[in-house]
JSON list of C-alpha atoms and ligand atoms in Angstrom, two decimals:
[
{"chain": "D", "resi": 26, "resn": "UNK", "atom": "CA", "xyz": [0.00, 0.00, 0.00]},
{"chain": "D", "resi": 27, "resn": "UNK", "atom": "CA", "xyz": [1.32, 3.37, -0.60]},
{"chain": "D", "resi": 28, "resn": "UNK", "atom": "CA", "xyz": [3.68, 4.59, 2.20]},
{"chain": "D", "resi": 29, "resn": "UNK", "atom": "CA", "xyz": [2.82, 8.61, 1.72]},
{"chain": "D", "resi": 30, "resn": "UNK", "atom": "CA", "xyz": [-0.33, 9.92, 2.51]},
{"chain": "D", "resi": 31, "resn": "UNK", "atom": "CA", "xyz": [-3.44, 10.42, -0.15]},
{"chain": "D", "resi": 32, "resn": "UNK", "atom": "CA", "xyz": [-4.96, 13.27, -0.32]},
{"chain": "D", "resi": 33, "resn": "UNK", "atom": "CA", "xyz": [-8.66, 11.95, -1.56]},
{"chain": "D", "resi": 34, "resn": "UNK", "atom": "CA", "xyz": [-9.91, 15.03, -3.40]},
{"chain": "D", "resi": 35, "resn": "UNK", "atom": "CA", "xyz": [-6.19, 14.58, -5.34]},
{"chain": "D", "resi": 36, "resn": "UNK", "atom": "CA", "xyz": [-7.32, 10.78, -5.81]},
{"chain": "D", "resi": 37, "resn": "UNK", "atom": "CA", "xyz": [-10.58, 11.42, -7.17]},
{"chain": "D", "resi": 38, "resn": "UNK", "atom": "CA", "xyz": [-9.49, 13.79, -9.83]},
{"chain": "D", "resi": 39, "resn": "UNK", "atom": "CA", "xyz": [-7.22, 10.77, -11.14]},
{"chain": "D", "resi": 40, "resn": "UNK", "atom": "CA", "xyz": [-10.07, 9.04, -12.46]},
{"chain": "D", "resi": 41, "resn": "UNK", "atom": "CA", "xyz": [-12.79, 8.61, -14.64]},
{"chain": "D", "resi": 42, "resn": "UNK", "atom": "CA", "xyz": [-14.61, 5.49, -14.24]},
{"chain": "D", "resi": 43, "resn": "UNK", "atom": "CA", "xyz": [-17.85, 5.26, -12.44]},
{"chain": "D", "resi": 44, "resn": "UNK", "atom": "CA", "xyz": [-18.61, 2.17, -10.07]},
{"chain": "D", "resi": 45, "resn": "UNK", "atom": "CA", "xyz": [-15.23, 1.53, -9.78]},
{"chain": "D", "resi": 46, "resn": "UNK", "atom": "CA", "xyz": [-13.08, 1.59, -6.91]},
{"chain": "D", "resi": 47, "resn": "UNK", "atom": "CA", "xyz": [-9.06, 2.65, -5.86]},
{"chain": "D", "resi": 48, "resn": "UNK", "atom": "CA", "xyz": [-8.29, 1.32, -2.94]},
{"chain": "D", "resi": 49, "resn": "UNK", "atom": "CA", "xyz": [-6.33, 4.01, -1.31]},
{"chain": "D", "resi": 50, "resn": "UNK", "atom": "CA", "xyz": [-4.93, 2.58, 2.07]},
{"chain": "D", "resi": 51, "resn": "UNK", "atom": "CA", "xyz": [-5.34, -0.35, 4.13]},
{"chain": "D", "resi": 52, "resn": "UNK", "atom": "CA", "xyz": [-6.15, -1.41, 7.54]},
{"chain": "D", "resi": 53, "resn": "UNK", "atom": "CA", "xyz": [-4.82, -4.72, 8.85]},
{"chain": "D", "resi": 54, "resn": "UNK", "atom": "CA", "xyz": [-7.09, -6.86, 5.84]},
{"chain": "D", "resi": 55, "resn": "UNK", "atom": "CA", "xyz": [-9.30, -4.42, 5.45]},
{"chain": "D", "resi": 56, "resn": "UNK", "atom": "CA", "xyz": [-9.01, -2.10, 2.26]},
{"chain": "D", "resi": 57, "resn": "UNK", "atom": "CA", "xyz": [-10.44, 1.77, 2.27]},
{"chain": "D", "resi": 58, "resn": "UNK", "atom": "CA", "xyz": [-11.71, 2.13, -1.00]},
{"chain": "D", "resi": 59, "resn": "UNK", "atom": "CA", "xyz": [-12.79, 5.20, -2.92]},
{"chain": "D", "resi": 60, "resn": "UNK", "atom": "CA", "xyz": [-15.47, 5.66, -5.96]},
{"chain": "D", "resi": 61, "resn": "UNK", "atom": "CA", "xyz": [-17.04, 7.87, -7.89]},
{"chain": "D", "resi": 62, "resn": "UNK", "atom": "CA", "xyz": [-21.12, 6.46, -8.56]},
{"chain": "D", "resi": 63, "resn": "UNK", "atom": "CA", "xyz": [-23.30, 8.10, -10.63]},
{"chain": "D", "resi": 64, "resn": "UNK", "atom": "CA", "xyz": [-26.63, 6.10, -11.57]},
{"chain": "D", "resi": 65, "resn": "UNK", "atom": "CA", "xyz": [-27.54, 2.63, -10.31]},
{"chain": "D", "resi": 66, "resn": "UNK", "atom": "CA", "xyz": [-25.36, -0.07, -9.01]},
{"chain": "D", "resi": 67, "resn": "UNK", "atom": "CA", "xyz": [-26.84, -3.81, -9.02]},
{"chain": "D", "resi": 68, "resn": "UNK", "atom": "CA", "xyz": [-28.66, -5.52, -6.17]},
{"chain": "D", "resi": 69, "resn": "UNK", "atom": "CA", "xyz": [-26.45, -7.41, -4.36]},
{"chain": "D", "resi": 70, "resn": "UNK", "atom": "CA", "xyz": [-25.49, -8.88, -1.13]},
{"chain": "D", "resi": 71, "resn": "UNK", "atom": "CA", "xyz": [-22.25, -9.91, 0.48]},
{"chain": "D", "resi": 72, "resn": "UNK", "atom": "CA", "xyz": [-22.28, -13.42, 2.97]},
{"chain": "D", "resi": 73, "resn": "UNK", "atom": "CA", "xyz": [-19.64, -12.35, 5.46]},
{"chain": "D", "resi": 74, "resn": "UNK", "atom": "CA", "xyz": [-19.03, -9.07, 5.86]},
{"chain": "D", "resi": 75, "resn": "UNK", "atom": "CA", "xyz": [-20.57, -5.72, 6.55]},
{"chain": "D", "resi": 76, "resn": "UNK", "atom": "CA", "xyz": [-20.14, -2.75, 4.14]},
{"chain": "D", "resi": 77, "resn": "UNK", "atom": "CA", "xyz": [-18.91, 0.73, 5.19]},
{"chain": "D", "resi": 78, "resn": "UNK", "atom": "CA", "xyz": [-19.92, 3.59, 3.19]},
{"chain": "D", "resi": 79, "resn": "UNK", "atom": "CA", "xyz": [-18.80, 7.38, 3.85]},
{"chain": "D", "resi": 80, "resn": "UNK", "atom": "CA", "xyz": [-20.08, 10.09, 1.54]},
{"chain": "D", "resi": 81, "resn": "UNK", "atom": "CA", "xyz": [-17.40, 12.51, 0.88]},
{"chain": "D", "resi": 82, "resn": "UNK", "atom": "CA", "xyz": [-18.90, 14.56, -1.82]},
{"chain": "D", "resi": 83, "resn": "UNK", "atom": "CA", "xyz": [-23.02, 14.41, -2.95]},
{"chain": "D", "resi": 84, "resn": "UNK", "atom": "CA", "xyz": [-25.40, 12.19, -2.15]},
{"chain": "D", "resi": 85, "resn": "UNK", "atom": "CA", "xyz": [-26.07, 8.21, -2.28]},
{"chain": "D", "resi": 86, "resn": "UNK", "atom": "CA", "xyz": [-28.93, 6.44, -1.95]},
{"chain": "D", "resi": 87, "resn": "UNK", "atom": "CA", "xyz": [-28.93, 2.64, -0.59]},
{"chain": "D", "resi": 88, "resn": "UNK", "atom": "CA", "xyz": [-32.07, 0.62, -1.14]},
{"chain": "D", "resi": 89, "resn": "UNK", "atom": "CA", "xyz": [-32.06, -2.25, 1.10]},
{"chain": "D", "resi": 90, "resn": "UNK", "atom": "CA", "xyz": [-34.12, -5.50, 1.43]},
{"chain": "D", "resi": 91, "resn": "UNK", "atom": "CA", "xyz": [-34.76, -6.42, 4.95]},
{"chain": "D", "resi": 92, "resn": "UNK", "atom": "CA", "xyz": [-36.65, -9.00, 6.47]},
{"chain": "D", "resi": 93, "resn": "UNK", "atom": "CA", "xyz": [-39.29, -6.64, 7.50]},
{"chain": "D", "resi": 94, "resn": "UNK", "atom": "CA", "xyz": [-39.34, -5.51, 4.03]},
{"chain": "D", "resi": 95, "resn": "UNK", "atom": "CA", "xyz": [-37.56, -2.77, 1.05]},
{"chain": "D", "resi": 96, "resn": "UNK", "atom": "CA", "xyz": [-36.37, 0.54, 2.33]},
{"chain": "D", "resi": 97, "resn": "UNK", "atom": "CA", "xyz": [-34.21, 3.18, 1.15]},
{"chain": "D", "resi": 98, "resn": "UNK", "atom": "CA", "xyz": [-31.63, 4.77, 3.48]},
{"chain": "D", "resi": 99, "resn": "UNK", "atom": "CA", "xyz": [-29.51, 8.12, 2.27]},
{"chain": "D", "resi": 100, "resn": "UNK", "atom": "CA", "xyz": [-26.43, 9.68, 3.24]},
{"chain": "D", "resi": 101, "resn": "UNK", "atom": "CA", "xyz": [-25.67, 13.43, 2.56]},
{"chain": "D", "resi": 102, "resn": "UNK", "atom": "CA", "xyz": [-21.83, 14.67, 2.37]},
{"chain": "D", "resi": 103, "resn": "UNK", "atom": "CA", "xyz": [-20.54, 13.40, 5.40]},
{"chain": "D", "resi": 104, "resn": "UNK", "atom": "CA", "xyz": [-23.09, 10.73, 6.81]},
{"chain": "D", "resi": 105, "resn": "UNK", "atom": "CA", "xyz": [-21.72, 7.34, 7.30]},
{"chain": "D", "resi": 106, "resn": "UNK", "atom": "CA", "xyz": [-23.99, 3.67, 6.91]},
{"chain": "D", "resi": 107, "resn": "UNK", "atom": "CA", "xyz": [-22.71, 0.07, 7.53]},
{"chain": "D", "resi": 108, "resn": "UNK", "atom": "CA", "xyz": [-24.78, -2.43, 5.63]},
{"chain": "D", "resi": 109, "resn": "UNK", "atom": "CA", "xyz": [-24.54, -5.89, 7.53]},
{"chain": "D", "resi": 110, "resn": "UNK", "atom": "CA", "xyz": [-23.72, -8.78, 5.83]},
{"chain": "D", "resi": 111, "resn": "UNK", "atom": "CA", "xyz": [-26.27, -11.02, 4.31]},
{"chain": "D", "resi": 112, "resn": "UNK", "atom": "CA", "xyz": [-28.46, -7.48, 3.70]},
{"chain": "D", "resi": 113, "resn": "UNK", "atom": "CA", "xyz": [-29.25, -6.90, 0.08]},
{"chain": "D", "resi": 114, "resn": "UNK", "atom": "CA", "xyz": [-28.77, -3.43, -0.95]},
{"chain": "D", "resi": 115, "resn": "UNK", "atom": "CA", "xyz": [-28.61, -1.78, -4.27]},
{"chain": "D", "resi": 116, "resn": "UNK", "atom": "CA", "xyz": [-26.53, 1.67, -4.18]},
{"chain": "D", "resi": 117, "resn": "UNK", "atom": "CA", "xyz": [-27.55, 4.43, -6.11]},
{"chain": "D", "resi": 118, "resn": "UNK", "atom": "CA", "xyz": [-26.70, 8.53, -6.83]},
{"chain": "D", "resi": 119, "resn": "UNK", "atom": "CA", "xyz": [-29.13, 9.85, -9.47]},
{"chain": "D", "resi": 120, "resn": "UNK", "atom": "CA", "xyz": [-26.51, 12.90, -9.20]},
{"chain": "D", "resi": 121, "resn": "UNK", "atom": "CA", "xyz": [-23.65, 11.59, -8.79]},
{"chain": "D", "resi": 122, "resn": "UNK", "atom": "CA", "xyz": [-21.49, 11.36, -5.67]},
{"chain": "D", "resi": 123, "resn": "UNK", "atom": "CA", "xyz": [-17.66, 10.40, -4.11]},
{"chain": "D", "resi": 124, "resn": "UNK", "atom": "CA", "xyz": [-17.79, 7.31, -1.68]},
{"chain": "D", "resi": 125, "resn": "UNK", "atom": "CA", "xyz": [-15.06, 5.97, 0.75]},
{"chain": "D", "resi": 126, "resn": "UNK", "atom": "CA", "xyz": [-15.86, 2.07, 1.35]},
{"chain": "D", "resi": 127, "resn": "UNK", "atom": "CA", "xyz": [-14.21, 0.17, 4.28]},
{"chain": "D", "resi": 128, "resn": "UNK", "atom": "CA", "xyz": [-14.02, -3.83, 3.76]},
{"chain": "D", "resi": 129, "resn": "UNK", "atom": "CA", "xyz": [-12.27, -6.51, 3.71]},
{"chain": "D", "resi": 130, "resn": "UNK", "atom": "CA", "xyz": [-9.33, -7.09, 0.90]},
{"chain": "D", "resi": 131, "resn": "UNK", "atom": "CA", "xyz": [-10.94, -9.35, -1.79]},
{"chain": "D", "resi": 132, "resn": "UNK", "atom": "CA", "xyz": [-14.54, -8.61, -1.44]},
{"chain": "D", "resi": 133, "resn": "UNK", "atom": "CA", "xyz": [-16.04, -8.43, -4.73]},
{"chain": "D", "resi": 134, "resn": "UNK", "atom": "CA", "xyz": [-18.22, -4.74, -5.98]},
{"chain": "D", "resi": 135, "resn": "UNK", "atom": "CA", "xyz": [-21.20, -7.44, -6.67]},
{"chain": "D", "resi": 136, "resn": "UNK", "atom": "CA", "xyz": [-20.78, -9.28, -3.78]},
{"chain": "D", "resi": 137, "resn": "UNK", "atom": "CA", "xyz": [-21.28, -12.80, -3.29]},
{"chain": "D", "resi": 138, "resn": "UNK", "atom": "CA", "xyz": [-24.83, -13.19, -5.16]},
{"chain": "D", "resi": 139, "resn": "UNK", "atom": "CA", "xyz": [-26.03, -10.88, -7.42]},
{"chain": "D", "resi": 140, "resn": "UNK", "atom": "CA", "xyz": [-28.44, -9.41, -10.10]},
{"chain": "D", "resi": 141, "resn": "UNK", "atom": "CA", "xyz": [-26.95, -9.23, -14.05]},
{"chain": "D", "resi": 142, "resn": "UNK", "atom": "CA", "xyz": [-24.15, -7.05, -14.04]},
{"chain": "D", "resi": 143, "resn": "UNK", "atom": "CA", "xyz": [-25.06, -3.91, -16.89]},
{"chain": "D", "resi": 144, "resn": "UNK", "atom": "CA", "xyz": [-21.72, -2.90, -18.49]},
{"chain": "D", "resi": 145, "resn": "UNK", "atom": "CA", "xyz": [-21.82, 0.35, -16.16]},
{"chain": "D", "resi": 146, "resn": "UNK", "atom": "CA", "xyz": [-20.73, -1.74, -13.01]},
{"chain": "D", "resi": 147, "resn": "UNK", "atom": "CA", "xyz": [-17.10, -2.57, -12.62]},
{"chain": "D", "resi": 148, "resn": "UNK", "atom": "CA", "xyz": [-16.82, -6.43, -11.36]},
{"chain": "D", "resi": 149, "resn": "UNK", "atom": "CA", "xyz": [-13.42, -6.09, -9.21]},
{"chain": "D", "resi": 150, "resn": "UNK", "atom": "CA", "xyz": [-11.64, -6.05, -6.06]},
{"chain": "D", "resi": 151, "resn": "UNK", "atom": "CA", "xyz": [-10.81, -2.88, -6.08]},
{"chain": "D", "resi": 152, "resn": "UNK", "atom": "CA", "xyz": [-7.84, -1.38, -8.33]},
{"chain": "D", "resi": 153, "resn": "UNK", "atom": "CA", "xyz": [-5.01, 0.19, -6.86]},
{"chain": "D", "resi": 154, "resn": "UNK", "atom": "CA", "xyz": [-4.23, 4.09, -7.01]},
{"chain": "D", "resi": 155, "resn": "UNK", "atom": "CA", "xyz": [-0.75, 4.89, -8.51]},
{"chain": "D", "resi": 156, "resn": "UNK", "atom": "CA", "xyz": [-0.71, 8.45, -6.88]},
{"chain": "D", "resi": 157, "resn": "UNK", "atom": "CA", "xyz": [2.76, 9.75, -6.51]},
{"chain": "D", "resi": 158, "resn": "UNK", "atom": "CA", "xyz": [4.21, 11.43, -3.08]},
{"chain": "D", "resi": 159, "resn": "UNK", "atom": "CA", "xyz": [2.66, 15.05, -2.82]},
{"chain": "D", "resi": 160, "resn": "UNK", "atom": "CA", "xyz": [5.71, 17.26, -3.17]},
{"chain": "D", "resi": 161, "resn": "UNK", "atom": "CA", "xyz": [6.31, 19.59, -0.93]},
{"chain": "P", "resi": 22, "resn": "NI", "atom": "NI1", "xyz": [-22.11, -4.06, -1.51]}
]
């Protein structure tokens, strides 16, 4: 993992792709993973781990379906949501937004079960950033 800090507004400018995350640091075998979203993702859900989402910039929607039944939960700039394993949730930003994710190294964008992937959705682990040291 990169040994300098990552300045994430820096980070995000680097890249393009929507639904498609840099992981920027890493915490024991967890990775911290940022995206840019605009649109729908897919309805997923992952077996064994929660999901940690931080909005850093706009506004993302999470629909979730819960044993009592389908709600939508969403985070301005700033609001934080876990979504515990085995949860089905489908994340969306009709306007766009800039998400940090926190979980574990290896877990999949789709999850472990999923809907059909539309060619919007990245299918990956995460790619890494290749953000050189800030100078001074
Ligand atoms: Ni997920």
């Amino acid at each position: 993992m990169p040994m300098h800090p990552i300045a994430l507004h820096e980070a995000l400018t680097a890249f393009d792709a929507l639904w498609s995350p840099r992981i920027v640091s890493r915490v024991n075998d967890y990775d911290v993973r940022i995206a840019k979203v605009e649109g729908e993702h897919v309805w997923h859900v992952h077996d064994h781990t929660d999901e940690f989402f931080l909005v850093l910039d706009g506004e993302l929607h999470i629909a979730l379906r819960e044993p009592s039944g389908e709600r939508t939960v969403t985070l301005a700039k700033g609001s934080v949501f876990t979504v515990p394993k085995g949860t089905e949730h489908k994340p969306y930003a009709p306007t766009g937004a800039a998400i940090l994710m926190l979980e574990p190294t290896g877990t999949l964008t789709v999850g472990d079960r999923h809907e059909e992937v539309p060619a919007h959705v990245d299918v990956t682990t995460g790619h890494r950033v290749d953000a050189e040291p800030q100078s001074p």
